[in-house]
Amino acid sequence: MSEIPYKIYLSENEIPTAWYNVRADMKNKPAPLLNPGTGEPLKAEDLYPIFCEELSKQEMNNDDQWIDIPGEIVDFYKMYRPSPLVRAYCLEKELDTPAHIYYKFEGNNTSGSHKLNSAIAQAYYAKKQGLKGVTTETGAGQWGTALSMATAYFGLDCQVYMVKVSYEQKPFRREVMRTYGATVTPSPSMSTNVGRKINEEFPGTNGSLGCAISEAVEAATSQEGYRYVLGSVLSQVLLHQSVIGLETKAALDKYGIKADTIIGCAGGGSNLGGLISPFVGQMLRGEADYDIIAVEPASCPSLTRGSYVYDFCDTGRVCPLAKMYTLGSNFMPAPNHAGGLRYHGMSSIVSQLYDDKLIRATSVKQTDVFAAAEKFARVEGILPAPESSHAIKVAIDEALKCKETGEAKNIVFGLTGTGYFDLVAYQKYNDGVMDDYIPTDEEIAKSLAQCPKI
Ligand SMILES: *Cc1c(COP(=O)(O)O)cnc(C)c1O
């Protein structure tokens, strides 16, 4: 076997031409979405007023193992993919570990994260359907940026509801979106019914993803020629993100490397789901075994402290009900600095895999995450996003365990993005004024008590 390079690059023609749909191989399928009014399972057609038709079909598709990626999307992928799989030689040396650490770096595009992989697909299907534009929410701003890039590329209008705390903390994110032609509104706003209602109920609220979603859905359904798009949680998004896992696996296979541990941060579950899909597929088909770890913030611990029940996907309760690990749709996470990990629920695919014990989960504290980010930045050079740094923290912990046991495990983690827009958070950390808010059992129980009884 030849020596493993610092960066394992695939060639352009090794970009996947089909997405892998892990649901096809799952024995226990994710539970169906339910109509919030009747409690009946939804069909693809029921979603057409909210989502693009092709995306609604993908959302419901539990059967096709592979779904062709349209050529226009593959061409767009060529502008920034394949992304490199990096061997973290410098981090290994710093930790003095026998483990081999690899990370799949998705931060090499202007949006600075993996979210562009799904944004371009969703914009493509909206364009193909002849729509005028799309509406969406954004938390930390990465999704809104990615979507703005994708809609600009296809000449669509883009209306973004941005969680108020991020809108204020990250004014430069907003300007990137506006540069790509998007309109950005802080949420909760006074321009939708649901925004006004939330502002009344929680005066002075910082906003949450759940409430920005409600506003964006209302904006889509009340304007002709608009549909709503979402950057995480949905099964269609995990499908698009399977390009991450497919490329990772192809790169590892090229050098005959068998991963032992695969780690991803988990907000709504899209990068994690995309990274692990091909590997979980092998587990489901009995071909291989992996230790897969989802990492979430201790401040928003849906897998590790939530319940696996049907819940609303949004605070305004206008979206379908999904069965997922959730903290309750009214859960208002403390304004921690990993905005992309503040959603109250988890992808129904990731939830089912976790419930079936195919993957495990752990939660980490904010200051520990930034300590890991700092270490990583200093030795590997990349300034990581706070979200991604959750995976870094656990990759380091796992590598240090190998130091104890002497095992040379292959540890692979997803480095989902860069942290250039998170410098307020880094400033807090550098100034030693960052806190580690962890919700109490009572707070979580109170919020979970409001889940629908199904
Ligand atoms: C949005 C985001 C995440 C979390 O979202 P998932 O859907 O859980 O992947 C993680 N990292 C970055 C950089 C993000 O922008």
Short mmCIF file of C-alpha atoms and ligand atoms in Angstrom, two decimals:
data_model
loop_
_atom_site.label_atom_id
_atom_site.label_comp_id
_atom_site.label_asym_id
_atom_site.label_seq_id
_atom_site.Cartn_x
_atom_site.Cartn_y
_atom_site.Cartn_z
CA MET A 1 0.00 0.00 0.00
CA SER A 2 1.36 3.38 -0.95
CA GLU A 3 1.84 6.07 1.66
CA ILE A 4 -1.30 7.99 2.45
CA PRO A 5 -1.10 11.65 1.32
CA TYR A 6 -2.14 14.59 3.46
CA LYS A 7 -5.09 15.11 1.16
CA ILE A 8 -6.86 12.34 -0.68
CA TYR A 9 -8.45 13.98 -3.70
CA LEU A 10 -10.81 12.27 -6.06
CA SER A 11 -10.97 13.42 -9.67
CA GLU A 12 -13.88 15.39 -11.08
CA ASN A 13 -15.33 12.35 -12.79
CA GLU A 14 -15.42 10.52 -9.46
CA ILE A 15 -18.10 12.91 -8.16
CA PRO A 16 -21.13 10.69 -7.45
CA THR A 17 -23.75 10.67 -10.22
CA ALA A 18 -26.44 9.19 -7.96
CA TRP A 19 -27.42 9.92 -4.37
CA TYR A 20 -27.63 6.94 -2.02
CA ASN A 21 -30.95 6.58 -0.20
CA VAL A 22 -30.22 4.70 3.03
CA ARG A 23 -33.97 4.32 3.72
CA ALA A 24 -34.08 1.62 1.03
CA ASP A 25 -31.80 -0.57 3.17
CA MET A 26 -33.40 0.22 6.55
CA LYS A 27 -35.47 -2.64 7.94
CA ASN A 28 -37.26 -0.24 10.28
CA LYS A 29 -38.18 2.69 8.06
CA PRO A 30 -38.40 6.18 9.52
CA ALA A 31 -41.95 6.81 10.74
CA PRO A 32 -44.18 8.61 8.19
CA LEU A 33 -44.95 12.32 8.40
CA LEU A 34 -48.46 12.96 9.73
CA ASN A 35 -51.04 15.59 8.90
CA PRO A 36 -51.12 17.85 12.00
CA GLY A 37 -54.90 18.26 11.66
CA THR A 38 -56.08 14.68 11.07
CA GLY A 39 -53.13 12.61 12.32
CA GLU A 40 -53.22 10.65 9.01
CA PRO A 41 -49.95 9.70 7.24
CA LEU A 42 -49.14 12.14 4.44
CA LYS A 43 -48.70 11.27 0.77
CA ALA A 44 -46.28 13.10 -1.51
CA GLU A 45 -49.19 15.08 -3.08
CA ASP A 46 -50.13 16.42 0.35
CA LEU A 47 -46.76 18.18 0.47
CA TYR A 48 -47.06 19.87 -2.96
CA PRO A 49 -48.50 23.13 -1.56
CA ILE A 50 -45.39 23.53 0.63
CA PHE A 51 -42.53 21.76 -1.19
CA CYS A 52 -41.53 21.33 -4.83
CA GLU A 53 -43.09 18.21 -6.34
CA GLU A 54 -39.87 16.35 -7.10
CA LEU A 55 -38.56 17.07 -3.60
CA SER A 56 -41.86 15.88 -2.07
CA LYS A 57 -41.40 12.60 -3.92
CA GLN A 58 -37.83 12.29 -2.65
CA GLU A 59 -39.10 13.02 0.86
CA MET A 60 -41.43 10.01 0.68
CA ASN A 61 -39.12 7.66 -1.18
CA ASN A 62 -38.28 4.72 1.10
CA ASP A 63 -37.66 2.31 -1.76
CA ASP A 64 -35.13 3.45 -4.36
CA GLN A 65 -31.60 2.76 -3.21
CA TRP A 66 -30.10 5.15 -5.78
CA ILE A 67 -31.52 8.37 -7.21
CA ASP A 68 -29.76 9.88 -10.24
CA ILE A 69 -28.27 13.34 -9.73
CA PRO A 70 -29.35 15.57 -12.65
CA GLY A 71 -26.43 16.64 -14.86
CA GLU A 72 -26.90 20.36 -14.07
CA ILE A 73 -26.40 19.61 -10.37
CA VAL A 74 -23.32 17.46 -11.04
CA ASP A 75 -21.93 20.37 -13.10
CA PHE A 76 -22.46 22.76 -10.19
CA TYR A 77 -20.85 20.24 -7.81
CA LYS A 78 -17.80 20.35 -10.09
CA MET A 79 -17.17 23.98 -9.08
CA TYR A 80 -16.33 22.95 -5.50
CA ARG A 81 -16.30 19.17 -5.32
CA PRO A 82 -14.94 16.58 -4.78
CA SER A 83 -14.02 17.88 -1.35
CA PRO A 84 -10.75 16.58 0.10
CA LEU A 85 -10.46 13.85 2.70
CA VAL A 86 -7.57 15.06 4.84
CA ARG A 87 -5.27 12.89 6.90
CA ALA A 88 -4.74 14.89 10.10
CA TYR A 89 -1.07 13.98 10.45
CA CYS A 90 -0.33 17.17 12.42
CA LEU A 91 -3.16 16.62 14.88
CA GLU A 92 -2.09 13.00 15.37
CA LYS A 93 1.43 14.18 16.16
CA GLU A 94 0.15 16.84 18.55
CA LEU A 95 -1.96 14.26 20.39
CA ASP A 96 0.81 11.66 20.23
CA THR A 97 -1.79 9.05 19.34
CA PRO A 98 -1.42 5.79 17.41
CA ALA A 99 -4.83 6.51 15.86
CA HIS A 100 -5.11 7.61 12.25
CA ILE A 101 -7.41 10.61 11.96
CA TYR A 102 -9.14 11.69 8.76
CA TYR A 103 -11.57 14.52 8.13
CA LYS A 104 -13.82 15.25 5.19
CA PHE A 105 -13.63 19.01 4.69
CA GLU A 106 -16.81 20.64 3.38
CA GLY A 107 -15.81 24.27 4.01
CA ASN A 108 -14.21 24.93 0.62
CA ASN A 109 -16.99 27.01 -0.90
CA THR A 110 -18.22 30.56 -0.25
CA SER A 111 -21.12 29.42 1.96
CA GLY A 112 -18.45 27.77 4.08
CA SER A 113 -20.35 24.57 4.77
CA HIS A 114 -21.83 21.35 3.41
CA LYS A 115 -25.25 23.00 3.03
CA LEU A 116 -24.57 23.95 -0.59
CA ASN A 117 -24.83 20.24 -1.53
CA SER A 118 -28.57 20.29 -0.86
CA ALA A 119 -29.23 23.98 -1.65
CA ILE A 120 -28.24 23.53 -5.28
CA ALA A 121 -30.45 20.45 -5.61
CA GLN A 122 -33.47 22.19 -4.08
CA ALA A 123 -33.01 25.31 -6.23
CA TYR A 124 -32.70 23.11 -9.32
CA TYR A 125 -36.02 21.36 -8.71
CA ALA A 126 -37.74 24.68 -7.94
CA LYS A 127 -36.47 26.10 -11.22
CA LYS A 128 -37.51 22.98 -13.12
CA GLN A 129 -41.03 23.34 -11.72
CA GLY A 130 -41.19 26.90 -13.07
CA LEU A 131 -41.42 28.60 -9.67
CA LYS A 132 -40.60 32.26 -9.07
CA GLY A 133 -38.76 31.78 -5.84
CA VAL A 134 -38.31 30.03 -2.51
CA THR A 135 -38.55 30.96 1.15
CA THR A 136 -36.54 29.54 3.99
CA GLU A 137 -35.23 30.05 7.50
CA THR A 138 -31.62 30.21 8.54
CA GLY A 139 -30.12 29.85 12.00
CA ALA A 140 -26.43 30.56 11.98
CA GLY A 141 -26.70 31.77 8.39
CA GLN A 142 -24.88 29.00 6.54
CA TRP A 143 -28.03 27.58 5.00
CA GLY A 144 -29.32 30.99 3.93
CA THR A 145 -25.96 31.74 2.32
CA ALA A 146 -25.84 28.41 0.53
CA LEU A 147 -29.40 28.83 -0.71
CA SER A 148 -28.71 32.40 -1.89
CA MET A 149 -25.79 31.10 -3.95
CA ALA A 150 -27.95 28.34 -5.44
CA THR A 151 -30.94 30.57 -6.23
CA ALA A 152 -28.65 33.21 -7.79
CA TYR A 153 -27.21 30.48 -10.02
CA PHE A 154 -30.67 29.47 -11.27
CA GLY A 155 -32.15 33.01 -11.30
CA LEU A 156 -34.76 32.46 -8.55
CA ASP A 157 -35.97 34.87 -5.87
CA CYS A 158 -34.90 33.96 -2.32
CA GLN A 159 -36.54 35.16 0.93
CA VAL A 160 -34.70 34.25 4.12
CA TYR A 161 -36.04 34.44 7.70
CA MET A 162 -32.97 34.61 9.91
CA VAL A 163 -33.10 33.76 13.63
CA LYS A 164 -32.89 37.15 15.33
CA VAL A 165 -29.89 36.39 17.55
CA SER A 166 -27.81 35.41 14.50
CA TYR A 167 -29.11 38.34 12.45
CA GLU A 168 -27.70 40.62 15.13
CA GLN A 169 -24.52 38.62 15.85
CA LYS A 170 -23.62 38.02 12.22
CA PRO A 171 -24.34 41.12 10.15
CA PHE A 172 -21.76 40.06 7.58
CA ARG A 173 -23.58 36.81 6.87
CA ARG A 174 -26.59 38.91 5.98
CA GLU A 175 -24.54 40.96 3.54
CA VAL A 176 -23.25 37.85 1.80
CA MET A 177 -26.85 36.70 1.28
CA ARG A 178 -27.89 40.13 0.01
CA THR A 179 -24.95 40.15 -2.37
CA TYR A 180 -26.35 36.96 -3.90
CA GLY A 181 -29.72 38.70 -4.21
CA ALA A 182 -31.64 37.32 -1.20
CA THR A 183 -33.96 39.32 1.07
CA VAL A 184 -33.16 38.74 4.75
CA THR A 185 -35.71 39.32 7.56
CA PRO A 186 -34.96 38.85 11.28
CA SER A 187 -37.27 36.27 12.91
CA PRO A 188 -39.64 36.46 14.66
CA SER A 189 -40.73 39.37 12.45
CA MET A 190 -43.88 41.43 12.45
CA SER A 191 -44.54 40.65 8.78
CA THR A 192 -46.19 37.22 9.22
CA ASN A 193 -49.15 36.18 11.37
CA VAL A 194 -47.12 33.54 13.15
CA GLY A 195 -44.22 35.97 13.76
CA ARG A 196 -46.56 38.51 15.36
CA LYS A 197 -48.07 35.77 17.53
CA ILE A 198 -44.68 34.51 18.74
CA ASN A 199 -43.53 38.08 19.47
CA GLU A 200 -46.66 38.57 21.59
CA GLU A 201 -46.22 35.29 23.47
CA PHE A 202 -42.46 35.65 24.06
CA PRO A 203 -41.67 39.39 24.07
CA GLY A 204 -38.00 40.14 23.40
CA THR A 205 -37.31 36.57 22.23
CA ASN A 206 -34.01 35.85 20.45
CA GLY A 207 -35.92 33.64 18.06
CA SER A 208 -35.35 29.99 17.23
CA LEU A 209 -35.13 27.85 14.14
CA GLY A 210 -38.56 26.41 14.89
CA CYS A 211 -40.17 29.82 14.76
CA ALA A 212 -38.27 31.01 11.67
CA ILE A 213 -39.50 27.85 9.91
CA SER A 214 -43.12 28.75 10.68
CA GLU A 215 -42.62 32.21 9.22
CA ALA A 216 -40.94 30.94 6.06
CA VAL A 217 -43.69 28.36 5.50
CA GLU A 218 -46.36 31.05 5.89
CA ALA A 219 -44.50 33.28 3.43
CA ALA A 220 -44.28 30.44 0.88
CA THR A 221 -47.90 29.40 1.08
CA SER A 222 -49.23 32.95 0.94
CA GLN A 223 -47.36 33.95 -2.25
CA GLU A 224 -48.09 32.67 -5.75
CA GLY A 225 -45.20 30.72 -7.33
CA TYR A 226 -43.23 30.21 -4.11
CA ARG A 227 -42.35 27.08 -2.18
CA TYR A 228 -40.57 26.49 1.10
CA VAL A 229 -37.16 24.82 1.30
CA LEU A 230 -35.31 23.51 4.35
CA GLY A 231 -31.59 22.97 4.87
CA SER A 232 -31.61 20.08 7.31
CA VAL A 233 -33.78 17.51 9.15
CA LEU A 234 -35.76 16.38 6.08
CA SER A 235 -35.01 13.02 4.47
CA GLN A 236 -34.51 14.71 1.05
CA VAL A 237 -31.69 16.78 2.56
CA LEU A 238 -29.95 13.70 3.97
CA LEU A 239 -30.32 12.13 0.54
CA HIS A 240 -28.51 15.05 -1.15
CA GLN A 241 -25.85 15.07 1.55
CA SER A 242 -25.01 11.43 0.79
CA VAL A 243 -22.43 12.86 -1.64
CA ILE A 244 -20.28 13.51 1.45
CA GLY A 245 -20.34 9.87 2.53
CA LEU A 246 -20.00 8.48 -0.99
CA GLU A 247 -16.90 10.57 -1.67
CA THR A 248 -15.47 9.73 1.76
CA LYS A 249 -15.92 6.04 1.15
CA ALA A 250 -14.44 6.24 -2.36
CA ALA A 251 -11.38 8.10 -1.01
CA LEU A 252 -10.85 5.57 1.81
CA ASP A 253 -11.31 2.64 -0.57
CA LYS A 254 -8.69 4.11 -2.89
CA TYR A 255 -6.07 3.50 -0.20
CA GLY A 256 -7.61 0.36 1.27
CA ILE A 257 -8.47 2.14 4.52
CA LYS A 258 -11.26 0.67 6.65
CA ALA A 259 -12.79 3.25 9.00
CA ASP A 260 -13.35 2.10 12.58
CA THR A 261 -15.01 5.16 14.07
CA ILE A 262 -17.08 7.72 12.15
CA ILE A 263 -18.02 10.97 13.87
CA GLY A 264 -20.29 13.83 12.89
CA CYS A 265 -21.87 16.80 14.61
CA ALA A 266 -25.65 16.64 14.71
CA GLY A 267 -28.01 19.60 14.56
CA GLY A 268 -30.85 18.46 12.34
CA GLY A 269 -28.75 15.49 11.26
CA SER A 270 -28.05 16.25 7.60
CA ASN A 271 -24.25 16.23 7.46
CA LEU A 272 -24.10 13.30 9.86
CA GLY A 273 -26.76 11.41 7.91
CA GLY A 274 -25.03 12.15 4.61
CA LEU A 275 -21.59 11.19 5.89
CA ILE A 276 -22.67 7.91 7.46
CA SER A 277 -25.29 6.76 4.93
CA PRO A 278 -23.07 4.53 2.74
CA PHE A 279 -21.38 3.08 5.84
CA VAL A 280 -24.68 2.46 7.64
CA GLY A 281 -25.89 0.87 4.40
CA GLN A 282 -23.06 -1.65 4.71
CA MET A 283 -24.02 -2.30 8.34
CA LEU A 284 -27.67 -2.78 7.39
CA ARG A 285 -26.71 -5.24 4.65
CA GLY A 286 -24.38 -7.10 7.04
CA GLU A 287 -21.24 -6.23 5.06
CA ALA A 288 -19.24 -4.24 7.62
CA ASP A 289 -19.37 -2.77 11.09
CA TYR A 290 -18.54 0.73 12.31
CA ASP A 291 -18.70 2.69 15.53
CA ILE A 292 -20.73 5.76 14.57
CA ILE A 293 -21.02 8.72 16.92
CA ALA A 294 -23.42 11.68 16.67
CA VAL A 295 -22.19 14.70 18.63
CA GLU A 296 -24.62 17.32 19.88
CA PRO A 297 -24.27 20.37 22.13
CA ALA A 298 -25.06 19.87 25.81
CA SER A 299 -27.28 22.97 25.47
CA CYS A 300 -29.57 21.34 22.85
CA PRO A 301 -29.34 17.58 23.45
CA SER A 302 -32.18 16.08 21.39
CA LEU A 303 -30.73 12.55 20.99
CA THR A 304 -29.17 12.17 24.42
CA ARG A 305 -31.94 13.75 26.53
CA GLY A 306 -34.98 14.07 24.27
CA SER A 307 -37.87 11.67 23.66
CA TYR A 308 -38.61 9.64 20.52
CA VAL A 309 -42.14 10.83 19.79
CA TYR A 310 -44.20 12.62 17.18
CA ASP A 311 -43.68 16.35 17.41
CA PHE A 312 -44.22 19.56 15.52
CA CYS A 313 -41.30 20.55 13.32
CA ASP A 314 -41.83 24.25 14.00
CA THR A 315 -42.91 26.51 16.84
CA GLY A 316 -45.97 27.78 14.96
CA ARG A 317 -47.19 24.20 14.40
CA VAL A 318 -47.95 24.64 10.72
CA CYS A 319 -45.64 21.87 9.42
CA PRO A 320 -46.36 18.12 9.28
CA LEU A 321 -45.72 16.07 12.42
CA ALA A 322 -42.54 14.02 12.40
CA LYS A 323 -41.50 11.20 14.71
CA MET A 324 -38.07 12.12 15.97
CA TYR A 325 -35.88 12.52 19.00
CA THR A 326 -37.05 15.91 20.20
CA LEU A 327 -36.86 18.35 23.07
CA GLY A 328 -40.32 19.70 22.18
CA SER A 329 -41.07 22.32 19.55
CA ASN A 330 -41.28 25.08 22.16
CA PHE A 331 -37.80 24.34 23.44
CA MET A 332 -35.84 27.59 23.30
CA PRO A 333 -32.16 26.66 23.52
CA ALA A 334 -29.82 29.07 25.28
CA PRO A 335 -28.17 31.34 22.72
CA ASN A 336 -25.03 29.21 22.41
CA HIS A 337 -22.57 29.77 19.63
CA ALA A 338 -23.18 26.76 17.46
CA GLY A 339 -26.26 28.23 15.82
CA GLY A 340 -26.46 25.37 13.35
CA LEU A 341 -26.99 22.89 16.19
CA ARG A 342 -29.88 24.62 17.95
CA TYR A 343 -32.84 22.79 16.41
CA HIS A 344 -35.24 21.08 18.86
CA GLY A 345 -35.55 17.84 16.88
CA MET A 346 -33.49 15.38 14.86
CA SER A 347 -33.87 13.91 11.36
CA SER A 348 -36.31 11.00 11.42
CA ILE A 349 -33.72 8.82 9.63
CA VAL A 350 -30.99 9.57 12.19
CA SER A 351 -33.57 9.15 14.99
CA GLN A 352 -34.55 5.67 13.77
CA LEU A 353 -30.91 4.59 13.30
CA TYR A 354 -30.19 5.78 16.84
CA ASP A 355 -33.26 4.04 18.25
CA ASP A 356 -32.14 0.85 16.49
CA LYS A 357 -28.70 1.28 18.13
CA LEU A 358 -26.87 1.41 14.79
CA ILE A 359 -25.32 4.67 15.93
CA ARG A 360 -24.60 6.18 19.34
CA ALA A 361 -24.69 9.76 20.55
CA THR A 362 -22.87 12.00 22.99
CA SER A 363 -23.16 15.62 24.02
CA VAL A 364 -20.35 18.08 24.67
CA LYS A 365 -20.01 21.41 26.46
CA GLN A 366 -19.42 24.63 24.58
CA THR A 367 -16.10 25.61 26.20
CA ASP A 368 -14.69 22.11 25.60
CA VAL A 369 -15.74 22.44 21.96
CA PHE A 370 -13.89 25.73 21.57
CA ALA A 371 -10.79 24.32 23.28
CA ALA A 372 -10.81 21.54 20.66
CA ALA A 373 -11.40 24.11 17.88
CA GLU A 374 -8.42 26.14 19.03
CA LYS A 375 -6.15 23.10 19.18
CA PHE A 376 -7.28 22.02 15.73
CA ALA A 377 -6.83 25.49 14.20
CA ARG A 378 -3.32 25.77 15.56
CA VAL A 379 -2.08 22.45 14.20
CA GLU A 380 -4.22 21.77 11.10
CA GLY A 381 -4.50 25.39 9.97
CA ILE A 382 -8.24 25.47 9.27
CA LEU A 383 -10.42 27.76 11.43
CA PRO A 384 -13.34 25.40 12.08
CA ALA A 385 -17.02 26.30 12.46
CA PRO A 386 -18.26 25.89 16.05
CA GLU A 387 -20.72 23.24 14.79
CA SER A 388 -17.94 21.21 13.17
CA SER A 389 -15.83 21.57 16.30
CA HIS A 390 -18.24 19.31 18.17
CA ALA A 391 -17.01 16.49 15.93
CA ILE A 392 -13.39 17.61 16.39
CA LYS A 393 -13.80 17.43 20.18
CA VAL A 394 -15.02 13.84 20.10
CA ALA A 395 -12.48 12.80 17.44
CA ILE A 396 -9.73 14.08 19.77
CA ASP A 397 -11.27 12.22 22.73
CA GLU A 398 -11.43 9.00 20.72
CA ALA A 399 -7.83 9.44 19.55
CA LEU A 400 -6.71 9.97 23.16
CA LYS A 401 -8.49 6.75 24.16
CA CYS A 402 -6.39 4.98 21.50
CA LYS A 403 -3.31 6.38 23.21
CA GLU A 404 -4.38 4.58 26.39
CA THR A 405 -5.13 1.29 24.65
CA GLY A 406 -2.42 1.46 21.98
CA GLU A 407 -4.97 0.82 19.22
CA ALA A 408 -4.27 2.32 15.78
CA LYS A 409 -7.91 2.96 14.94
CA ASN A 410 -8.97 4.79 11.81
CA ILE A 411 -11.09 7.71 12.98
CA VAL A 412 -13.04 9.65 10.35
CA PHE A 413 -14.95 12.81 11.11
CA GLY A 414 -16.92 15.39 9.16
CA LEU A 415 -15.42 18.88 9.19
CA THR A 416 -18.57 20.58 7.97
CA GLY A 417 -17.36 24.15 7.62
CA THR A 418 -15.27 27.15 8.48
CA GLY A 419 -15.73 29.64 11.31
CA TYR A 420 -15.01 33.02 9.72
CA PHE A 421 -18.47 34.31 10.63
CA ASP A 422 -18.25 33.00 14.18
CA LEU A 423 -15.63 35.40 15.46
CA VAL A 424 -17.96 36.83 18.12
CA ALA A 425 -17.99 33.34 19.58
CA TYR A 426 -14.23 32.97 19.28
CA GLN A 427 -13.87 36.40 20.92
CA LYS A 428 -15.97 35.25 23.90
CA TYR A 429 -13.84 32.14 24.18
CA ASN A 430 -10.57 34.08 23.91
CA ASP A 431 -11.78 36.59 26.51
CA GLY A 432 -12.73 33.75 28.87
CA VAL A 433 -16.36 34.85 29.12
CA MET A 434 -18.03 31.93 27.33
CA ASP A 435 -20.54 29.97 29.39
CA ASP A 436 -21.81 26.39 29.32
CA TYR A 437 -25.52 26.57 29.78
CA ILE A 438 -27.11 23.14 30.15
CA PRO A 439 -30.92 22.87 30.36
CA THR A 440 -32.37 21.30 33.50
CA ASP A 441 -34.51 18.13 33.44
CA GLU A 442 -37.48 20.28 34.45
CA GLU A 443 -37.04 22.61 31.48
CA ILE A 444 -36.87 19.70 29.05
CA ALA A 445 -39.83 17.91 30.68
CA LYS A 446 -41.91 21.08 30.50
CA SER A 447 -41.22 21.53 26.82
CA LEU A 448 -41.77 17.82 26.04
CA ALA A 449 -45.13 17.88 27.81
CA GLN A 450 -46.42 20.02 24.97
CA CYS A 451 -45.73 17.41 22.26
CA PRO A 452 -48.93 16.21 20.57
CA LYS A 453 -50.37 13.00 22.07
CA ILE A 454 -50.20 10.38 19.33
C1 LIG B 1 -25.88 23.65 9.58
C2 LIG B 1 -24.56 23.19 9.97
C3 LIG B 1 -24.40 22.05 10.76
C4 LIG B 1 -25.54 21.28 11.36
O1 LIG B 1 -26.55 20.85 10.51
P1 LIG B 1 -26.83 19.33 10.23
O2 LIG B 1 -28.06 19.32 9.42
O3 LIG B 1 -26.99 18.63 11.53
O4 LIG B 1 -25.67 18.84 9.47
C5 LIG B 1 -23.12 21.62 11.05
N1 LIG B 1 -22.05 22.29 10.60
C6 LIG B 1 -22.16 23.39 9.84
C7 LIG B 1 -20.93 24.10 9.41
C8 LIG B 1 -23.41 23.87 9.51
O5 LIG B 1 -23.51 24.96 8.75
#
